Amino acid sequence: MRVPMIAGNWKMNTTVGEAIELVKAIRAELDRIDNVDMVLCPPFISLSAIGELIKGSSIKLGAQNLYFEEKGAYTGEVSSLMLAGLCEFVIVGHSERRQYFNETGEIVNNKVRAALKVGLTPILCIGERLEENEAGRTKEVVTEQLESSLAGIDCLGGLLIAYEPVWAIGTGRAASGEQASDTIGLIRRNVADLYSEKIGGEIRILYGGSVTAENAAEFMSQPEIDGALVGGASLKADQFLGIVKQTSEIKP
Ligand code: 13P
């Protein structure tokens, strides 16, 4: 069945030294958990060092972004080919990238393709903004984002989706377990319609937005929700460990 995943998106936080300290603090404890996929997504510059630190452990590594061209004159960008040897996962289409770096559905689509081509597993983020939610447009918005992100892509590999309502990110105002589960159910239905019932049943869909050790159980007890993409709380070892441990206990 669907193995739950807890992924930590550290965003633009931690120096290399701080990243190493954080991994050391969580590694020993997490080594004992074998029924949850644990993924750390530090800044690019720490991938190498953390890769060394987690060797032989069950912790996996992800990047927070990639550029869709493989190489060339794109100053400051990091490509799929560069990441392929360093990590297994890559977050694509995070709302902060859509908002601050003008990532369109087409760009996100190109990034998903680039990741899949080299065997990286995308964690595709979708989610509605507050005004869209209040206007009752959640379903329409996530459907459009899903369709544009995956347009023309026949094989999803192990692609995961993270449903992250923008109004819940970094605000302390998480969705309720029921709200998140309803929208995730809808996304799963869309995937089944776009691909097949089998793929809809197998694809892992995470919730993200103000998840903490205090509210994790509410999300993890929803059968539709396969884990979490955690921002702020993933920067604190005890919080991240708490979320992982509860997931391990609640999910079969
Ligand atoms: P917070 O957990 O800080 O709300 O961030 C969620 C997120 O954006 C994860 O990608």
GROMACS .gro file of C-alpha atoms and ligand atoms in nm:
model
  262
    1MET     CA    1   0.000   0.000   0.000
    2ARG     CA    2   0.101   0.364   0.022
    3VAL     CA    3   0.403   0.410   0.249
    4PRO     CA    4   0.361   0.733   0.444
    5MET     CA    5   0.615   1.010   0.394
    6ILE     CA    6   0.723   1.297   0.614
    7ALA     CA    7   0.935   1.545   0.421
    8GLY     CA    8   1.103   1.849   0.572
    9ASN     CA    9   1.127   2.154   0.350
   10TRP     CA   10   1.388   2.369   0.518
   11LYS     CA   11   1.332   2.652   0.267
   12MET     CA   12   1.605   2.924   0.278
   13ASN     CA   13   1.718   2.835   0.629
   14THR     CA   14   2.040   2.692   0.778
   15THR     CA   15   2.403   2.743   0.693
   16VAL     CA   16   2.593   2.424   0.607
   17GLY     CA   17   2.713   2.406   0.968
   18GLU     CA   18   2.361   2.448   1.106
   19ALA     CA   19   2.226   2.190   0.862
   20ILE     CA   20   2.481   1.935   0.980
   21GLU     CA   21   2.389   1.998   1.345
   22LEU     CA   22   2.019   1.955   1.270
   23VAL     CA   23   2.074   1.625   1.090
   24LYS     CA   24   2.291   1.494   1.371
   25ALA     CA   25   2.014   1.576   1.617
   26ILE     CA   26   1.749   1.379   1.429
   27ARG     CA   27   1.946   1.096   1.274
   28ALA     CA   28   1.998   0.869   1.575
   29GLU     CA   29   1.628   0.870   1.665
   30LEU     CA   30   1.495   0.829   1.314
   31ASP     CA   31   1.712   0.528   1.245
   32ARG     CA   32   1.469   0.321   1.449
   33ILE     CA   33   1.168   0.398   1.229
   34ASP     CA   34   1.114   0.176   0.928
   35ASN     CA   35   0.750   0.227   0.820
   36VAL     CA   36   0.771   0.594   0.722
   37ASP     CA   37   0.973   0.748   0.439
   38MET     CA   38   1.168   1.038   0.584
   39VAL     CA   39   1.300   1.300   0.347
   40LEU     CA   40   1.506   1.608   0.425
   41CYS     CA   41   1.510   1.893   0.174
   42PRO     CA   42   1.787   2.132   0.280
   43PRO     CA   43   1.923   2.418   0.069
   44PHE     CA   44   2.126   2.305  -0.235
   45ILE     CA   45   2.459   2.394  -0.075
   46SER     CA   46   2.405   2.143   0.207
   47LEU     CA   47   2.297   1.844  -0.002
   48SER     CA   48   2.644   1.702  -0.035
   49ALA     CA   49   2.738   1.726   0.331
   50ILE     CA   50   2.406   1.585   0.447
   51GLY     CA   51   2.427   1.308   0.190
   52GLU     CA   52   2.745   1.193   0.360
   53LEU     CA   53   2.593   1.216   0.707
   54ILE     CA   54   2.285   1.008   0.630
   55LYS     CA   55   2.465   0.733   0.441
   56GLY     CA   56   2.354   0.398   0.578
   57SER     CA   57   2.048   0.548   0.749
   58SER     CA   58   1.687   0.533   0.633
   59ILE     CA   59   1.672   0.910   0.582
   60LYS     CA   60   1.645   1.025   0.221
   61LEU     CA   61   1.737   1.350   0.059
   62GLY     CA   62   1.550   1.595  -0.160
   63ALA     CA   63   1.619   1.930  -0.326
   64GLN     CA   64   1.378   2.223  -0.306
   65ASN     CA   65   1.384   2.319  -0.671
   66LEU     CA   66   1.561   2.263  -1.003
   67TYR     CA   67   1.590   2.436  -1.337
   68PHE     CA   68   1.448   2.255  -1.638
   69GLU     CA   69   1.744   2.293  -1.874
   70GLU     CA   70   2.014   2.030  -1.824
   71LYS     CA   71   2.312   2.263  -1.859
   72GLY     CA   72   2.428   2.586  -2.015
   73ALA     CA   73   2.441   2.960  -1.961
   74TYR     CA   74   2.182   2.993  -1.684
   75THR     CA   75   2.376   3.171  -1.412
   76GLY     CA   76   2.286   3.061  -1.063
   77GLU     CA   77   2.059   2.773  -1.160
   78VAL     CA   78   2.087   2.406  -1.063
   79SER     CA   79   1.983   2.133  -1.304
   80SER     CA   80   1.837   1.785  -1.282
   81LEU     CA   81   2.169   1.635  -1.396
   82MET     CA   82   2.349   1.803  -1.107
   83LEU     CA   83   2.095   1.677  -0.855
   84ALA     CA   84   2.063   1.324  -0.988
   85GLY     CA   85   2.371   1.197  -0.806
   86LEU     CA   86   2.301   1.391  -0.489
   87CYS     CA   87   1.940   1.327  -0.395
   88GLU     CA   88   1.635   1.117  -0.478
   89PHE     CA   89   1.356   1.372  -0.451
   90VAL     CA   90   1.291   1.726  -0.566
   91ILE     CA   91   1.015   1.967  -0.465
   92VAL     CA   92   0.857   2.125  -0.771
   93GLY     CA   93   0.606   2.408  -0.798
   94HIS     CA   94   0.608   2.521  -0.437
   95SER     CA   95   0.370   2.814  -0.393
   96GLU     CA   96   0.658   3.036  -0.280
   97ARG     CA   97   0.823   2.977  -0.615
   98ARG     CA   98   0.498   3.042  -0.799
   99GLN     CA   99   0.449   3.362  -0.596
  100TYR     CA  100   0.800   3.512  -0.570
  101PHE     CA  101   0.968   3.369  -0.878
  102ASN     CA  102   0.675   3.377  -1.119
  103GLU     CA  103   0.666   3.005  -1.186
  104THR     CA  104   0.379   2.932  -1.420
  105GLY     CA  105   0.207   2.600  -1.483
  106GLU     CA  106   0.421   2.562  -1.796
  107ILE     CA  107   0.745   2.612  -1.605
  108VAL     CA  108   0.634   2.366  -1.337
  109ASN     CA  109   0.546   2.117  -1.610
  110ASN     CA  110   0.894   2.152  -1.762
  111LYS     CA  111   1.053   2.100  -1.423
  112VAL     CA  112   0.850   1.786  -1.355
  113ARG     CA  113   0.961   1.650  -1.694
  114ALA     CA  114   1.326   1.737  -1.627
  115ALA     CA  115   1.316   1.561  -1.290
  116LEU     CA  116   1.148   1.247  -1.420
  117LYS     CA  117   1.388   1.224  -1.714
  118VAL     CA  118   1.685   1.169  -1.483
  119GLY     CA  119   1.502   0.950  -1.233
  120LEU     CA  120   1.444   1.213  -0.964
  121THR     CA  121   1.110   1.179  -0.787
  122PRO     CA  122   0.916   1.506  -0.793
  123ILE     CA  123   0.711   1.621  -0.496
  124LEU     CA  124   0.466   1.838  -0.688
  125CYS     CA  125   0.306   2.114  -0.480
  126ILE     CA  126  -0.039   2.251  -0.551
  127GLY     CA  127  -0.280   2.457  -0.344
  128GLU     CA  128  -0.519   2.748  -0.352
  129ARG     CA  129  -0.469   3.101  -0.217
  130LEU     CA  130  -0.684   3.248   0.057
  131GLU     CA  131  -0.905   3.452  -0.176
  132GLU     CA  132  -0.958   3.150  -0.398
  133ASN     CA  133  -1.053   2.941  -0.097
  134GLU     CA  134  -1.296   3.205   0.027
  135ALA     CA  135  -1.451   3.232  -0.317
  136GLY     CA  136  -1.517   2.857  -0.313
  137ARG     CA  137  -1.271   2.799  -0.597
  138THR     CA  138  -1.042   2.542  -0.429
  139LYS     CA  139  -1.154   2.253  -0.646
  140GLU     CA  140  -1.116   2.451  -0.968
  141VAL     CA  141  -0.772   2.587  -0.873
  142VAL     CA  142  -0.614   2.258  -0.764
  143THR     CA  143  -0.758   2.082  -1.068
  144GLU     CA  144  -0.612   2.343  -1.302
  145GLN     CA  145  -0.273   2.331  -1.128
  146LEU     CA  146  -0.267   1.952  -1.141
  147GLU     CA  147  -0.361   1.939  -1.509
  148SER     CA  148  -0.112   2.205  -1.619
  149SER     CA  149   0.171   2.057  -1.412
  150LEU     CA  150   0.120   1.711  -1.556
  151ALA     CA  151   0.011   1.801  -1.910
  152GLY     CA  152   0.153   1.559  -2.166
  153ILE     CA  153   0.334   1.351  -1.903
  154ASP     CA  154   0.242   0.985  -1.951
  155CYS     CA  155   0.453   0.821  -1.684
  156LEU     CA  156   0.456   0.968  -1.333
  157GLY     CA  157   0.730   0.746  -1.192
  158GLY     CA  158   0.685   0.765  -0.818
  159LEU     CA  159   0.576   1.131  -0.830
  160LEU     CA  160   0.413   1.254  -0.512
  161ILE     CA  161   0.174   1.543  -0.473
  162ALA     CA  162   0.175   1.783  -0.179
  163TYR     CA  163  -0.150   1.967  -0.124
  164GLU     CA  164  -0.046   2.291   0.040
  165PRO     CA  165  -0.318   2.554   0.076
  166VAL     CA  166  -0.126   2.883   0.052
  167TRP     CA  167  -0.323   3.035   0.340
  168ALA     CA  168  -0.199   2.760   0.572
  169ILE     CA  169   0.171   2.794   0.491
  170GLY     CA  170   0.375   2.957   0.765
  171THR     CA  171   0.064   3.113   0.919
  172GLY     CA  172  -0.001   2.875   1.207
  173ARG     CA  173  -0.347   2.839   1.058
  174ALA     CA  174  -0.347   2.478   0.939
  175ALA     CA  175  -0.639   2.333   0.748
  176SER     CA  176  -0.849   2.090   0.948
  177GLY     CA  177  -0.782   1.721   0.893
  178GLU     CA  178  -1.121   1.692   0.729
  179GLN     CA  179  -1.068   1.989   0.496
  180ALA     CA  180  -0.729   1.858   0.387
  181SER     CA  181  -0.866   1.509   0.341
  182ASP     CA  182  -1.157   1.630   0.126
  183THR     CA  183  -0.930   1.818  -0.114
  184ILE     CA  184  -0.677   1.537  -0.124
  185GLY     CA  185  -0.957   1.296  -0.208
  186LEU     CA  186  -1.053   1.524  -0.493
  187ILE     CA  187  -0.694   1.541  -0.619
  188ARG     CA  188  -0.672   1.161  -0.604
  189ARG     CA  189  -0.994   1.139  -0.806
  190ASN     CA  190  -0.845   1.377  -1.064
  191VAL     CA  191  -0.531   1.166  -1.092
  192ALA     CA  192  -0.745   0.854  -1.142
  193ASP     CA  193  -0.941   1.032  -1.417
  194LEU     CA  194  -0.624   1.160  -1.587
  195TYR     CA  195  -0.431   0.832  -1.559
  196SER     CA  196  -0.605   0.524  -1.418
  197GLU     CA  197  -0.784   0.399  -1.108
  198LYS     CA  198  -0.470   0.207  -1.019
  199ILE     CA  199  -0.246   0.512  -1.033
  200GLY     CA  200  -0.505   0.720  -0.845
  201GLY     CA  201  -0.506   0.457  -0.572
  202GLU     CA  202  -0.128   0.434  -0.554
  203ILE     CA  203  -0.014   0.793  -0.577
  204ARG     CA  204   0.100   0.937  -0.245
  205ILE     CA  205  -0.052   1.273  -0.156
  206LEU     CA  206   0.084   1.474   0.136
  207TYR     CA  207  -0.064   1.766   0.325
  208GLY     CA  208   0.148   2.076   0.393
  209GLY     CA  209   0.075   2.397   0.583
  210SER     CA  210   0.153   2.465   0.951
  211VAL     CA  211   0.196   2.097   1.040
  212THR     CA  212   0.347   2.056   1.387
  213ALA     CA  213   0.397   1.776   1.639
  214GLU     CA  214   0.084   1.910   1.808
  215ASN     CA  215  -0.153   1.875   1.511
  216ALA     CA  216   0.015   1.596   1.311
  217ALA     CA  217  -0.210   1.323   1.451
  218GLU     CA  218  -0.518   1.498   1.313
  219PHE     CA  219  -0.380   1.473   0.959
  220MET     CA  220  -0.223   1.131   0.988
  221SER     CA  221  -0.544   0.972   1.111
  222GLN     CA  222  -0.711   1.061   0.779
  223PRO     CA  223  -0.675   0.760   0.545
  224GLU     CA  224  -0.656   0.985   0.235
  225ILE     CA  225  -0.354   1.174   0.369
  226ASP     CA  226  -0.027   0.991   0.309
  227GLY     CA  227   0.203   1.214   0.509
  228ALA     CA  228   0.317   1.572   0.535
  229LEU     CA  229   0.546   1.829   0.379
  230VAL     CA  230   0.664   2.023   0.680
  231GLY     CA  231   0.821   2.369   0.673
  232GLY     CA  232   0.892   2.557   0.996
  233ALA     CA  233   0.853   2.258   1.228
  234SER     CA  234   1.110   2.058   1.029
  235LEU     CA  235   1.380   2.299   1.147
  236LYS     CA  236   1.336   2.184   1.505
  237ALA     CA  237   1.463   1.832   1.570
  238ASP     CA  238   1.209   1.753   1.842
  239GLN     CA  239   0.917   1.875   1.630
  240PHE     CA  240   1.022   1.680   1.322
  241LEU     CA  241   1.085   1.368   1.531
  242GLY     CA  242   0.744   1.407   1.695
  243ILE     CA  243   0.569   1.427   1.358
  244VAL     CA  244   0.754   1.124   1.224
  245LYS     CA  245   0.693   0.916   1.536
  246GLN     CA  246   0.320   0.990   1.539
  247THR     CA  247   0.295   0.902   1.172
  248SER     CA  248   0.474   0.576   1.239
  249GLU     CA  249   0.228   0.493   1.517
  250ILE     CA  250  -0.093   0.601   1.343
  251LYS     CA  251  -0.038   0.476   0.988
  252PRO     CA  252  -0.060   0.096   0.950
  25313P     P1  253   0.500   2.550   0.712
  25313P     O1  254   0.500   2.411   0.769
  25313P     O2  255   0.606   2.638   0.771
  25313P     O3  256   0.364   2.611   0.715
  25313P     O4  257   0.540   2.538   0.558
  25313P     C1  258   0.476   2.443   0.480
  25313P     C2  259   0.545   2.434   0.350
  25313P     O5  260   0.543   2.528   0.273
  25313P     C3  261   0.617   2.311   0.319
  25313P     O6  262   0.657   2.309   0.186
   0.00000   0.00000   0.00000
